[in-house]
Each structure stands twice: as C-alpha cells, then as structure tokens.
Amino acid sequence: MGISKKGRRTIRIDRRLYVWSVASDDGPWPILHILSEDKRFALSCPLHTPTPYVINRGEQFQGVAKRNPVVTVRYLLPFPVPATITPQFVAALIRWATTENEPVRIEWNGTDIPV
C-alpha cells in the first residue's frame, strides 16, 4: 500500500519517490518530515534549532538496510538547515541520508536537543 500524498510535496531521487511536508503542530519547532513511498525511509528534521540534526525513524539510513524502526536515532547534520525549506534542500538531505557517510550519532537526554 502506498502513502497518502494529500497535503504533501513529492520528490524523486534516484528513481525513488519520497513525500515531504513541514508540520508546525509537533511542538515548539516546525519539523520537516520525509517518507519514502515504501515507508522504509522515514526521516524528521526539526527546524530552527541551535544544532542541526535529524531523527531517523525508518529501516533504511546511511546504507543500513535493517534496523528497528521503533527506535528513534538522532544524527548531527553536516550542513546547516536553511530558513526556508526548498526542494533542493530536501534532495540534499535525502542524498546525505541514503549514502554511507558515517554520521555522528547524538543521544537525547531531554535537554541537549529540543525534540
């Protein structure tokens, strides 16, 4: 079963379809959500935070094909998040998250990072 595209934008990277949207009702920070059509890639990026990072909720990330999708893992972004989210930024984020770059994992203790 595919995913709903209503109210979301689509982007195709390397012949794979993704949908993305920015939600502002997830807390004090708006969050960019990206999901692949097969639901195996699920990434969230809190916006306007002091430290740019992403939250991986999917099975696929940085060349790792199988991981527990129940566990959320946070990684530092190696580039800044722009003030305005564009398809070019979304494409760069997807390319970074789908290639093996040895990301820096960060632990959330409820205070160091906001979400």
PDB file of C-alpha atoms in Angstrom:
ATOM      1  CA  MET A   1       0.000   0.000   0.000  1.00  0.00           C
ATOM      2  CA  GLY A   2       1.318   3.429  -0.951  1.00  0.00           C
ATOM      3  CA  ILE A   3       1.355   6.534   1.173  1.00  0.00           C
ATOM      4  CA  SER A   4      -1.009   9.480   1.108  1.00  0.00           C
ATOM      5  CA  LYS A   5       0.282  12.420  -0.890  1.00  0.00           C
ATOM      6  CA  LYS A   6      -2.525  14.769   0.117  1.00  0.00           C
ATOM      7  CA  GLY A   7      -1.092  17.969   1.547  1.00  0.00           C
ATOM      8  CA  ARG A   8       2.483  16.819   0.889  1.00  0.00           C
ATOM      9  CA  ARG A   9       5.010  17.535  -1.802  1.00  0.00           C
ATOM     10  CA  THR A  10       6.704  14.793  -3.786  1.00  0.00           C
ATOM     11  CA  ILE A  11      10.278  14.486  -4.926  1.00  0.00           C
ATOM     12  CA  ARG A  12      12.024  11.771  -6.910  1.00  0.00           C
ATOM     13  CA  ILE A  13      15.644  10.984  -6.074  1.00  0.00           C
ATOM     14  CA  ASP A  14      17.463   8.212  -7.954  1.00  0.00           C
ATOM     15  CA  ARG A  15      14.175   6.782  -9.290  1.00  0.00           C
ATOM     16  CA  ARG A  16      12.704   6.552  -5.774  1.00  0.00           C
ATOM     17  CA  LEU A  17       9.648   8.600  -4.787  1.00  0.00           C
ATOM     18  CA  TYR A  18       9.535  10.493  -1.488  1.00  0.00           C
ATOM     19  CA  VAL A  19       6.891  12.730   0.029  1.00  0.00           C
ATOM     20  CA  TRP A  20       7.711  15.595   2.332  1.00  0.00           C
ATOM     21  CA  SER A  21       5.955  18.225   4.385  1.00  0.00           C
ATOM     22  CA  VAL A  22       6.629  20.690   7.162  1.00  0.00           C
ATOM     23  CA  ALA A  23       4.448  20.295  10.227  1.00  0.00           C
ATOM     24  CA  SER A  24       4.227  23.079  12.768  1.00  0.00           C
ATOM     25  CA  ASP A  25       1.996  21.287  15.259  1.00  0.00           C
ATOM     26  CA  ASP A  26       4.628  18.812  16.521  1.00  0.00           C
ATOM     27  CA  GLY A  27       5.741  21.058  19.366  1.00  0.00           C
ATOM     28  CA  PRO A  28       7.604  24.345  19.684  1.00  0.00           C
ATOM     29  CA  TRP A  29       9.615  23.762  16.492  1.00  0.00           C
ATOM     30  CA  PRO A  30       8.340  23.064  12.999  1.00  0.00           C
ATOM     31  CA  ILE A  31       9.570  19.719  11.689  1.00  0.00           C
ATOM     32  CA  LEU A  32      10.353  18.612   8.157  1.00  0.00           C
ATOM     33  CA  HIS A  33       9.090  15.054   7.595  1.00  0.00           C
ATOM     34  CA  ILE A  34      10.324  12.924   4.677  1.00  0.00           C
ATOM     35  CA  LEU A  35       8.930   9.477   3.895  1.00  0.00           C
ATOM     36  CA  SER A  36       9.671   7.090   1.038  1.00  0.00           C
ATOM     37  CA  GLU A  37       6.800   5.579  -0.871  1.00  0.00           C
ATOM     38  CA  ASP A  38       7.586   2.104   0.525  1.00  0.00           C
ATOM     39  CA  LYS A  39       7.743   3.578   4.081  1.00  0.00           C
ATOM     40  CA  ARG A  40      11.187   2.131   4.747  1.00  0.00           C
ATOM     41  CA  PHE A  41      12.839   5.570   4.792  1.00  0.00           C
ATOM     42  CA  ALA A  42      11.390   7.908   7.431  1.00  0.00           C
ATOM     43  CA  LEU A  43      13.303  10.995   8.465  1.00  0.00           C
ATOM     44  CA  SER A  44      12.377  14.060  10.502  1.00  0.00           C
ATOM     45  CA  CYS A  45      14.388  17.258  10.722  1.00  0.00           C
ATOM     46  CA  PRO A  46      13.485  19.792  13.442  1.00  0.00           C
ATOM     47  CA  LEU A  47      13.819  23.303  12.041  1.00  0.00           C
ATOM     48  CA  HIS A  48      15.179  26.456  13.673  1.00  0.00           C
ATOM     49  CA  THR A  49      17.122  24.548  16.333  1.00  0.00           C
ATOM     50  CA  PRO A  50      20.553  25.695  17.543  1.00  0.00           C
ATOM     51  CA  THR A  51      22.135  22.402  16.455  1.00  0.00           C
ATOM     52  CA  PRO A  52      21.000  20.941  13.113  1.00  0.00           C
ATOM     53  CA  TYR A  53      20.104  17.257  13.395  1.00  0.00           C
ATOM     54  CA  VAL A  54      17.742  14.616  12.027  1.00  0.00           C
ATOM     55  CA  ILE A  55      15.680  11.883  13.625  1.00  0.00           C
ATOM     56  CA  ASN A  56      15.692   8.532  11.842  1.00  0.00           C
ATOM     57  CA  ARG A  57      12.516   6.505  12.293  1.00  0.00           C
ATOM     58  CA  GLY A  58      12.855   4.203   9.296  1.00  0.00           C
ATOM     59  CA  GLU A  59      14.516   0.929   8.439  1.00  0.00           C
ATOM     60  CA  GLN A  60      16.937   2.466   5.934  1.00  0.00           C
ATOM     61  CA  PHE A  61      19.546   5.097   6.724  1.00  0.00           C
ATOM     62  CA  GLN A  62      23.152   5.640   5.605  1.00  0.00           C
ATOM     63  CA  GLY A  63      23.468   2.262   3.927  1.00  0.00           C
ATOM     64  CA  VAL A  64      21.990   0.359   6.886  1.00  0.00           C
ATOM     65  CA  ALA A  65      19.138  -1.644   5.394  1.00  0.00           C
ATOM     66  CA  LYS A  66      17.706  -3.239   8.523  1.00  0.00           C
ATOM     67  CA  ARG A  67      17.251  -1.534  11.851  1.00  0.00           C
ATOM     68  CA  ASN A  68      14.489  -1.449  14.411  1.00  0.00           C
ATOM     69  CA  PRO A  69      12.011   1.195  13.179  1.00  0.00           C
ATOM     70  CA  VAL A  70      10.537   1.528  16.685  1.00  0.00           C
ATOM     71  CA  VAL A  71      13.770   3.054  17.997  1.00  0.00           C
ATOM     72  CA  THR A  72      14.379   6.656  17.006  1.00  0.00           C
ATOM     73  CA  VAL A  73      18.002   7.631  16.476  1.00  0.00           C
ATOM     74  CA  ARG A  74      19.296  11.190  16.167  1.00  0.00           C
ATOM     75  CA  TYR A  75      22.226  12.249  13.979  1.00  0.00           C
ATOM     76  CA  LEU A  76      24.001  15.576  13.563  1.00  0.00           C
ATOM     77  CA  LEU A  77      23.641  17.164  10.158  1.00  0.00           C
ATOM     78  CA  PRO A  78      26.934  18.064   8.455  1.00  0.00           C
ATOM     79  CA  PHE A  79      25.344  21.154   6.877  1.00  0.00           C
ATOM     80  CA  PRO A  80      23.055  23.947   8.088  1.00  0.00           C
ATOM     81  CA  VAL A  81      19.281  23.954   7.733  1.00  0.00           C
ATOM     82  CA  PRO A  82      18.121  26.952   5.683  1.00  0.00           C
ATOM     83  CA  ALA A  83      15.486  29.368   6.951  1.00  0.00           C
ATOM     84  CA  THR A  84      13.196  28.376   4.064  1.00  0.00           C
ATOM     85  CA  ILE A  85      12.819  24.707   3.139  1.00  0.00           C
ATOM     86  CA  THR A  86      13.215  24.146  -0.601  1.00  0.00           C
ATOM     87  CA  PRO A  87      13.111  21.036  -2.794  1.00  0.00           C
ATOM     88  CA  GLN A  88      16.874  21.453  -3.263  1.00  0.00           C
ATOM     89  CA  PHE A  89      17.435  21.183   0.492  1.00  0.00           C
ATOM     90  CA  VAL A  90      15.109  18.174   0.742  1.00  0.00           C
ATOM     91  CA  ALA A  91      17.020  16.478  -2.096  1.00  0.00           C
ATOM     92  CA  ALA A  92      20.370  17.183  -0.397  1.00  0.00           C
ATOM     93  CA  LEU A  93      19.057  15.797   2.888  1.00  0.00           C
ATOM     94  CA  ILE A  94      17.778  12.620   1.215  1.00  0.00           C
ATOM     95  CA  ARG A  95      21.069  12.106  -0.650  1.00  0.00           C
ATOM     96  CA  TRP A  96      23.039  12.555   2.572  1.00  0.00           C
ATOM     97  CA  ALA A  97      20.754  10.163   4.463  1.00  0.00           C
ATOM     98  CA  THR A  98      20.860   7.439   1.802  1.00  0.00           C
ATOM     99  CA  THR A  99      24.619   7.253   1.311  1.00  0.00           C
ATOM    100  CA  GLU A 100      27.253   5.907   3.663  1.00  0.00           C
ATOM    101  CA  ASN A 101      28.858   8.928   5.308  1.00  0.00           C
ATOM    102  CA  GLU A 102      29.451   7.656   8.857  1.00  0.00           C
ATOM    103  CA  PRO A 103      27.013  10.030  10.575  1.00  0.00           C
ATOM    104  CA  VAL A 104      27.608  11.345  14.073  1.00  0.00           C
ATOM    105  CA  ARG A 105      25.007   9.919  16.433  1.00  0.00           C
ATOM    106  CA  ILE A 106      23.751  12.055  19.302  1.00  0.00           C
ATOM    107  CA  GLU A 107      21.890  10.943  22.401  1.00  0.00           C
ATOM    108  CA  TRP A 108      18.775  12.721  23.582  1.00  0.00           C
ATOM    109  CA  ASN A 109      18.510  13.175  27.315  1.00  0.00           C
ATOM    110  CA  GLY A 110      15.583  15.575  27.219  1.00  0.00           C
ATOM    111  CA  THR A 111      17.663  18.750  27.489  1.00  0.00           C
ATOM    112  CA  ASP A 112      20.543  18.876  24.989  1.00  0.00           C
ATOM    113  CA  ILE A 113      18.402  18.866  21.869  1.00  0.00           C
ATOM    114  CA  PRO A 114      14.814  20.045  21.732  1.00  0.00           C
ATOM    115  CA  VAL A 115      12.862  17.202  20.139  1.00  0.00           C
TER     116      VAL A 115
END
